[in-house]
GROMACS .gro file of C-alpha atoms in nm:
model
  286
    1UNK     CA    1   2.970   2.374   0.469
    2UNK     CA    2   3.104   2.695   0.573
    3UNK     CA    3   2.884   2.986   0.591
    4UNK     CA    4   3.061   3.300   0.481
    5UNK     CA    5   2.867   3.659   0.467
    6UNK     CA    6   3.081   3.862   0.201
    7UNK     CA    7   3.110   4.226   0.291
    8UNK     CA    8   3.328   4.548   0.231
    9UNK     CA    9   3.245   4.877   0.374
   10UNK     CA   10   2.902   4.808   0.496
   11UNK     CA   11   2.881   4.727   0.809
   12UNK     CA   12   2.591   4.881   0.905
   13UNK     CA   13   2.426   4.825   0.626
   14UNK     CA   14   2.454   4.466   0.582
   15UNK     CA   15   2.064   4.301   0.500
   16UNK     CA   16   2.177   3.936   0.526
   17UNK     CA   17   2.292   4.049   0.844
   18UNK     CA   18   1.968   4.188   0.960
   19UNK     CA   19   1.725   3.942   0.846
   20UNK     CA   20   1.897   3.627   0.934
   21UNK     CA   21   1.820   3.488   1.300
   22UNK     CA   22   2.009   3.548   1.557
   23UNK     CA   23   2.029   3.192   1.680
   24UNK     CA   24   2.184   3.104   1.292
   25UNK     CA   25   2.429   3.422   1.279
   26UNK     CA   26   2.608   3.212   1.522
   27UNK     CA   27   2.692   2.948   1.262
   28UNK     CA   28   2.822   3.199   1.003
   29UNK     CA   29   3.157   3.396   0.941
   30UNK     CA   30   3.189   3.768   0.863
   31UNK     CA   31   3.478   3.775   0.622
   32UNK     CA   32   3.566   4.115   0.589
   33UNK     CA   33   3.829   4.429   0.452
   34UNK     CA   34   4.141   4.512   0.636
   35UNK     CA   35   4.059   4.736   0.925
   36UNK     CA   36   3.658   4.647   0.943
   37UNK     CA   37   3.628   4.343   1.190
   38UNK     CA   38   3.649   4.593   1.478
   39UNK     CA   39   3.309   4.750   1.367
   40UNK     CA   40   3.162   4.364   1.347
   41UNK     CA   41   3.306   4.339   1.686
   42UNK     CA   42   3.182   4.669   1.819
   43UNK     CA   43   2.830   4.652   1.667
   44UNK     CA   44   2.720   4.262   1.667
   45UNK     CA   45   2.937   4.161   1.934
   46UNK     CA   46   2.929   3.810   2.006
   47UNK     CA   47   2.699   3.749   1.686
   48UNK     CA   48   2.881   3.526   1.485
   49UNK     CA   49   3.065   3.200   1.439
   50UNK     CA   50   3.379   3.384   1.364
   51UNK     CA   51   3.456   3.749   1.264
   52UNK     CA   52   3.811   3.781   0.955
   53UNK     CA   53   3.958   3.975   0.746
   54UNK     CA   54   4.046   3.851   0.430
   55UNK     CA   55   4.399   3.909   0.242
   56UNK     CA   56   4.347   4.062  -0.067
   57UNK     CA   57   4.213   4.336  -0.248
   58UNK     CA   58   3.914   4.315  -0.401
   59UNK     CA   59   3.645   4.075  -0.375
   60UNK     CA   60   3.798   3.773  -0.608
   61UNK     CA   61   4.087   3.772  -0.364
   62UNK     CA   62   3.852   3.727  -0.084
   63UNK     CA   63   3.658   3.475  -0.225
   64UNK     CA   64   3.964   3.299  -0.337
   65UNK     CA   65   4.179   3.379   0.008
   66UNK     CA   66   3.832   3.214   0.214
   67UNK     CA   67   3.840   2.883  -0.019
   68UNK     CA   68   4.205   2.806   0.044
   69UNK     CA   69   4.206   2.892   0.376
   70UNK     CA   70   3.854   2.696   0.466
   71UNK     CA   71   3.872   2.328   0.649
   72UNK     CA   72   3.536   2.267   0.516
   73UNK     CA   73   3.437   2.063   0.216
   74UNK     CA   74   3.205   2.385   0.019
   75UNK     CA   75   3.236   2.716   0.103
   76UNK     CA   76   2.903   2.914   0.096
   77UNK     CA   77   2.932   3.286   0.011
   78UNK     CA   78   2.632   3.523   0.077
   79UNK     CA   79   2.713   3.887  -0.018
   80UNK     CA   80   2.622   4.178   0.200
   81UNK     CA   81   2.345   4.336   0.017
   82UNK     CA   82   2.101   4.066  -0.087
   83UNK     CA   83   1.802   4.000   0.061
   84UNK     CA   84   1.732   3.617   0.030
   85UNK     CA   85   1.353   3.446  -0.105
   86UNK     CA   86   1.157   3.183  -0.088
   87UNK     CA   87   0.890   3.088  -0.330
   88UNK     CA   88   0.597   2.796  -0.213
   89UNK     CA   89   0.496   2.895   0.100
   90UNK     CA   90   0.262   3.182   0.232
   91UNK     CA   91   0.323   3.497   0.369
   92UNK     CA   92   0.296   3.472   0.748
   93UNK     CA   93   0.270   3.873   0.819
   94UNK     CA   94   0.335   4.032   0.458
   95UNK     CA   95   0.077   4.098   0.204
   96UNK     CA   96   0.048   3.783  -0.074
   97UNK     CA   97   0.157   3.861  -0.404
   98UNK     CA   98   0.061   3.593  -0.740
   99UNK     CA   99   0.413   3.467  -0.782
  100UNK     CA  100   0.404   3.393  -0.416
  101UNK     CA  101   0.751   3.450  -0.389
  102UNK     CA  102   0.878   3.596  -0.070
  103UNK     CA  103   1.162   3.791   0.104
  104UNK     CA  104   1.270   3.612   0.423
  105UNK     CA  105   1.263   3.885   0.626
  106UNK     CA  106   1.006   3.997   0.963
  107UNK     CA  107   0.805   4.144   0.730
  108UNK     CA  108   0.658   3.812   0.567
  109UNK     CA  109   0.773   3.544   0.809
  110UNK     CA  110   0.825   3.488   1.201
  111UNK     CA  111   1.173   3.434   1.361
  112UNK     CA  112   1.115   3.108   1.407
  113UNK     CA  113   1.003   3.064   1.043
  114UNK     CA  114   1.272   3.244   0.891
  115UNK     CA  115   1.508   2.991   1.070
  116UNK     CA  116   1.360   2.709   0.931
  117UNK     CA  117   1.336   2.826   0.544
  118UNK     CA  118   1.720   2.953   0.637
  119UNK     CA  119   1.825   2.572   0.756
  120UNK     CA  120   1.669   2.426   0.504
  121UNK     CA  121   1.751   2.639   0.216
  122UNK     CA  122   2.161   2.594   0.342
  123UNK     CA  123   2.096   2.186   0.391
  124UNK     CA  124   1.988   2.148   0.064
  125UNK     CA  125   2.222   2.328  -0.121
  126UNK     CA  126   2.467   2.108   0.096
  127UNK     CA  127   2.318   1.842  -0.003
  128UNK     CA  128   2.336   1.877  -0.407
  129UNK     CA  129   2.655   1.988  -0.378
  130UNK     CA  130   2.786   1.670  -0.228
  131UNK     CA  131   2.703   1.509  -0.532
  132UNK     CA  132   3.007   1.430  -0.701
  133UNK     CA  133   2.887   1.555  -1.094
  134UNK     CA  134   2.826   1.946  -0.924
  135UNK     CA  135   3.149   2.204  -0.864
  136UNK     CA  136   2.892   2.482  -0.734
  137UNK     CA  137   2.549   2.533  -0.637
  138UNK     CA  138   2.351   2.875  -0.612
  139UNK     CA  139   2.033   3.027  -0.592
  140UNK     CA  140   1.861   3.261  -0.863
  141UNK     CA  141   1.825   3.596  -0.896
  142UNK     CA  142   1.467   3.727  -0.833
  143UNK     CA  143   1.404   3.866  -1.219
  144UNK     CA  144   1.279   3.612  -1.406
  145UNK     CA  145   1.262   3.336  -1.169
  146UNK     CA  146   0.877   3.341  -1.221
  147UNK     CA  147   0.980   3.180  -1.575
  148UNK     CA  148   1.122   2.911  -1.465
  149UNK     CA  149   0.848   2.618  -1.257
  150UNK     CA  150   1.148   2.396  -1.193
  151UNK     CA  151   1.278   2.383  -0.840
  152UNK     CA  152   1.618   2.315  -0.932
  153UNK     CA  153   1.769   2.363  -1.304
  154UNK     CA  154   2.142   2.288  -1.402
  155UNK     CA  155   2.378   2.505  -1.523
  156UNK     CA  156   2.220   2.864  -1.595
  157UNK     CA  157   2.354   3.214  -1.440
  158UNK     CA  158   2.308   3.333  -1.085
  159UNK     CA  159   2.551   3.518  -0.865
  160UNK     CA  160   2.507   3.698  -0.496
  161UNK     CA  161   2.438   3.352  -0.322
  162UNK     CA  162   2.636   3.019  -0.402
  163UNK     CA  163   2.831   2.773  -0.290
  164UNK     CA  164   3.141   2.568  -0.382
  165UNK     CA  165   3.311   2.247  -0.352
  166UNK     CA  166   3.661   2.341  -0.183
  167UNK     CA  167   3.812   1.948  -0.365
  168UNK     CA  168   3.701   2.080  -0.722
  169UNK     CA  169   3.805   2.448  -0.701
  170UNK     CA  170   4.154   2.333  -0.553
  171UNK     CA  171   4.196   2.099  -0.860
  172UNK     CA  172   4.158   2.297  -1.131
  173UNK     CA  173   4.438   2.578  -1.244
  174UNK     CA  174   4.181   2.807  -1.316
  175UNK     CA  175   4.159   3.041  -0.993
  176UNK     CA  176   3.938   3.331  -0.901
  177UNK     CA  177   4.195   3.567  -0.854
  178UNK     CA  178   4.277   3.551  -1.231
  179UNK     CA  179   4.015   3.832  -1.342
  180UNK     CA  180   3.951   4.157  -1.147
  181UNK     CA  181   3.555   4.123  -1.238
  182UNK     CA  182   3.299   3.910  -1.282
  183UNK     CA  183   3.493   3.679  -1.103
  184UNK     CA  184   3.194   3.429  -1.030
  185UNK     CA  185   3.070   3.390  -1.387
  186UNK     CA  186   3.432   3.336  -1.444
  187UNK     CA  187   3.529   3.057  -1.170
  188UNK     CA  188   3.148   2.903  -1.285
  189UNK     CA  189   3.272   2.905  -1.630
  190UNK     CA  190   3.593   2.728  -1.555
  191UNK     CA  191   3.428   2.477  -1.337
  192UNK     CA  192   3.230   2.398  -1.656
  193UNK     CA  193   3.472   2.356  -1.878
  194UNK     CA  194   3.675   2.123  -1.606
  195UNK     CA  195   3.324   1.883  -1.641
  196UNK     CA  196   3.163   1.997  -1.336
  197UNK     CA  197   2.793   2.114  -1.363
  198UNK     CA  198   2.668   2.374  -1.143
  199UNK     CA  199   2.338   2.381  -0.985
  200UNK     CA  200   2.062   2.631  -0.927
  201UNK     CA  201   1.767   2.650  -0.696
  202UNK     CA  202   1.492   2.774  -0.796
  203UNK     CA  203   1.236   2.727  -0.529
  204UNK     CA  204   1.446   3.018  -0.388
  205UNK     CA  205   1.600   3.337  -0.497
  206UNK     CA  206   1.826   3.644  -0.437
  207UNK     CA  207   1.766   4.009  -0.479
  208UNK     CA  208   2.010   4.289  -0.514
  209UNK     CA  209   1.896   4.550  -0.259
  210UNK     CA  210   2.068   4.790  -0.418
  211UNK     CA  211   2.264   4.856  -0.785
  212UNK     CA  212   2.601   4.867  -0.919
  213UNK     CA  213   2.808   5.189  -0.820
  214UNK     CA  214   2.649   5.180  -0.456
  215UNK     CA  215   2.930   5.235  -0.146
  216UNK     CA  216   3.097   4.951  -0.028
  217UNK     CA  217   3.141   4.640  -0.209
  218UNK     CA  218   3.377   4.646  -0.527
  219UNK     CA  219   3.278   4.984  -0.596
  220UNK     CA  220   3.558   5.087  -0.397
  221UNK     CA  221   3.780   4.960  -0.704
  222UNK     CA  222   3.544   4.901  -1.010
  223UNK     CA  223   3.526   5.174  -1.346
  224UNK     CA  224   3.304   5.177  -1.637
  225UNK     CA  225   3.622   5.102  -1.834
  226UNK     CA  226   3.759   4.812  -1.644
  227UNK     CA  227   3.493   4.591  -1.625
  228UNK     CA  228   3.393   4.684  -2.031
  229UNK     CA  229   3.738   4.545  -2.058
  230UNK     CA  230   3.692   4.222  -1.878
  231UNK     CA  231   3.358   4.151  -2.058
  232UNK     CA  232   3.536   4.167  -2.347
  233UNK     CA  233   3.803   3.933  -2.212
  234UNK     CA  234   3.555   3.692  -2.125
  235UNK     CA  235   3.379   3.703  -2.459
  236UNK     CA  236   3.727   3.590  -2.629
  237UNK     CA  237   3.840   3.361  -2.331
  238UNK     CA  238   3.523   3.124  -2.337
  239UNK     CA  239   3.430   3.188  -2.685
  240UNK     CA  240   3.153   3.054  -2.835
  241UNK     CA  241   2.979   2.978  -2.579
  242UNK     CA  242   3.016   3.379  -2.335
  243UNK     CA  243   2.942   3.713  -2.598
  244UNK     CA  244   2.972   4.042  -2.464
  245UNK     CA  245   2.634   4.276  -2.548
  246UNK     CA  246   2.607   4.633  -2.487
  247UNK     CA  247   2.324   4.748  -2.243
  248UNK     CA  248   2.249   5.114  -2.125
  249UNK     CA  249   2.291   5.153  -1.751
  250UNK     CA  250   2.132   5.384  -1.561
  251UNK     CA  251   2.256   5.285  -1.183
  252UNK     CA  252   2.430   5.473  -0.952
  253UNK     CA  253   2.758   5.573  -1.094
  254UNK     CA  254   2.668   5.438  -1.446
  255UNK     CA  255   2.528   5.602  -1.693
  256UNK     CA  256   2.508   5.513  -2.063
  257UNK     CA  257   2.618   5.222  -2.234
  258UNK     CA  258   2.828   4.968  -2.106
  259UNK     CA  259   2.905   4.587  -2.175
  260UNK     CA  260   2.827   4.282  -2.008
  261UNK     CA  261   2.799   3.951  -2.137
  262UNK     CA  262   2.549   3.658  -2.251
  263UNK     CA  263   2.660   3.297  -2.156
  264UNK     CA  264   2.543   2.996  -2.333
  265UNK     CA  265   2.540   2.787  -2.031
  266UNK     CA  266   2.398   2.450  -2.150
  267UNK     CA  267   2.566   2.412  -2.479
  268UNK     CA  268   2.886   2.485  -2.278
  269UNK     CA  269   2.852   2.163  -2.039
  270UNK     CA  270   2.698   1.968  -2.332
  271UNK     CA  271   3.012   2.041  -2.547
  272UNK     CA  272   3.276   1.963  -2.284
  273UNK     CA  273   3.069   1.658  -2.178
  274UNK     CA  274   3.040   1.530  -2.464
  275UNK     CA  275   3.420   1.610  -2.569
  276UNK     CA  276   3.569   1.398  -2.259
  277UNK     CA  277   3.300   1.137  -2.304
  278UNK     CA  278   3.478   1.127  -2.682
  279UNK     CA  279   3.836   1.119  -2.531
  280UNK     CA  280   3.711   0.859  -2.275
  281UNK     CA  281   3.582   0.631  -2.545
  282UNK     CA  282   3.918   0.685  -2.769
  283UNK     CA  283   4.158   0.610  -2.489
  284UNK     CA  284   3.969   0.313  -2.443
  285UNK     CA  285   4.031   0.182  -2.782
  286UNK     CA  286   4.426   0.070  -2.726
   0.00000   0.00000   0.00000
């Protein structure tokens, strides 16, 4: 599995950067915009399996542009300003908390620790993902993962920290670069509706460090307007199962109301499941 950190415009403020160890930065890529991989270079130099720039504009291209272009059989994307959790174990140096679920950073856990929970967390989403039923496997985000006592659930939302099989992505016609936005609910979507389930830990998490509208990232290219547009889009593409819902904002460079949408994850799979299992048995009548 290739390890890829995701970034635009932040190179000094990267937190995957900064809280994984040293010794497993050298197993992971920086895949970066045109014109950044000197300040990788100049900064961390030496630190990491590889250091590219993508081709492409905005972060579906680079996503897409890092699949095609990867030798590997999944392609792991972490984005640049997540920090990554763990829930299950307690805090080595932090203060305990009652959902014990904790940032893997120096502040909870020891170097030597943190590399451990980082292996492990990476093998086993390897793992599930070489299962042949599963397209892409992620971890959740931090709100509301205290809901959910599974360690693993299939097919519900997450974003910021997933992987993907390179065989399935390349054999559907549905690519990433196809929508401007939201291109991960959108490629998760299509893997779904191509029969292949996608995966998501729950025995660890993701946080956003910081909101929509902050520098770097697709804020560079992303308006109120645009990505209202594509929720709409979506709502219409993967009808019934995605609806768009309005939701007031109040984020960095967002204010008001703006639309995103609700997915019906489950019922998705079970419908297109259950429609090729229908075909299957049909065929097999003559």
């Amino acid at each position: 599995m290739e390890k890829i950190i995701l970034t635009r415009g932040r190179w000094e403020q990267s937190y995957a950067i900064k809280h994984i160890p040293k010794q497993l930065l050298k197993q992971i890529t920086i895949c970066c915009h045109q014109g950044e991989a000197q300040h990788y270079n100049r900064l961390y130099p030496n630190a990491f399996k590889e250091v590219k720039e993508y081709v492409g504009n905005n972060v579906a291209e680079a996503r897409h542009w890092s699949i095609v272009n990867s030798s590997a059989d999944s392609v792991l994307f972490i984005e640049d300003n997540i920090n990554l959790l763990v829930r299950g174990y307690e805090t080595e140096l932090g203060k305990p908390n009652k959902n014990k679920l904790y940032k893997i950073t120096p502040d909870h856990f020891r170097e030597e620790t943190r590399y451990k929970l980082f292996v492990r967390m990476f093998l086993e989403i390897e793992g599930k993902l070489s299962h042949k039923d599963y397209g892409l496997v992620g971890l959740s985000a931090r709100g509301g993962n205290g809901h959910v006592e599974e360690d693993f659930q299939d097919n519900c939302r997450m974003y910021g920290c997933w992987a993907i099989k390179v065989k399935a992505y390349n054999s559907m016609t549905e690519k990433l670069t196809d929508v401007k936005f939201r291109e991960d609910f959108y490629i998760m979507l299509s893997l779904i509706k191509n029969n292949y389930k996608i995966g998501c830990y729950f025995k660890y998490a993701m946080e956003k460090v910081k909101g929509i509208g902050t520098p770097g990232g697709c804020s560079n290219y992303r308006t109120q307007d645009l990505t209202d547009a594509n929720a709409m889009w979506m709502a219409k593409e993967f009808h019934p199962f995605v609806k768009a819902v309005s939701r007031e904002r109040k984020w960095e460079g967002y204010t008001g109301i703006t639309w995103d949408i609700r997915v019906q994850w489950k019922k998705m799979y079970e419908y297109y499941k259950n429609k090729t299992d229908s075909n299957d048995l049909f065929a097999g009548q003559f």
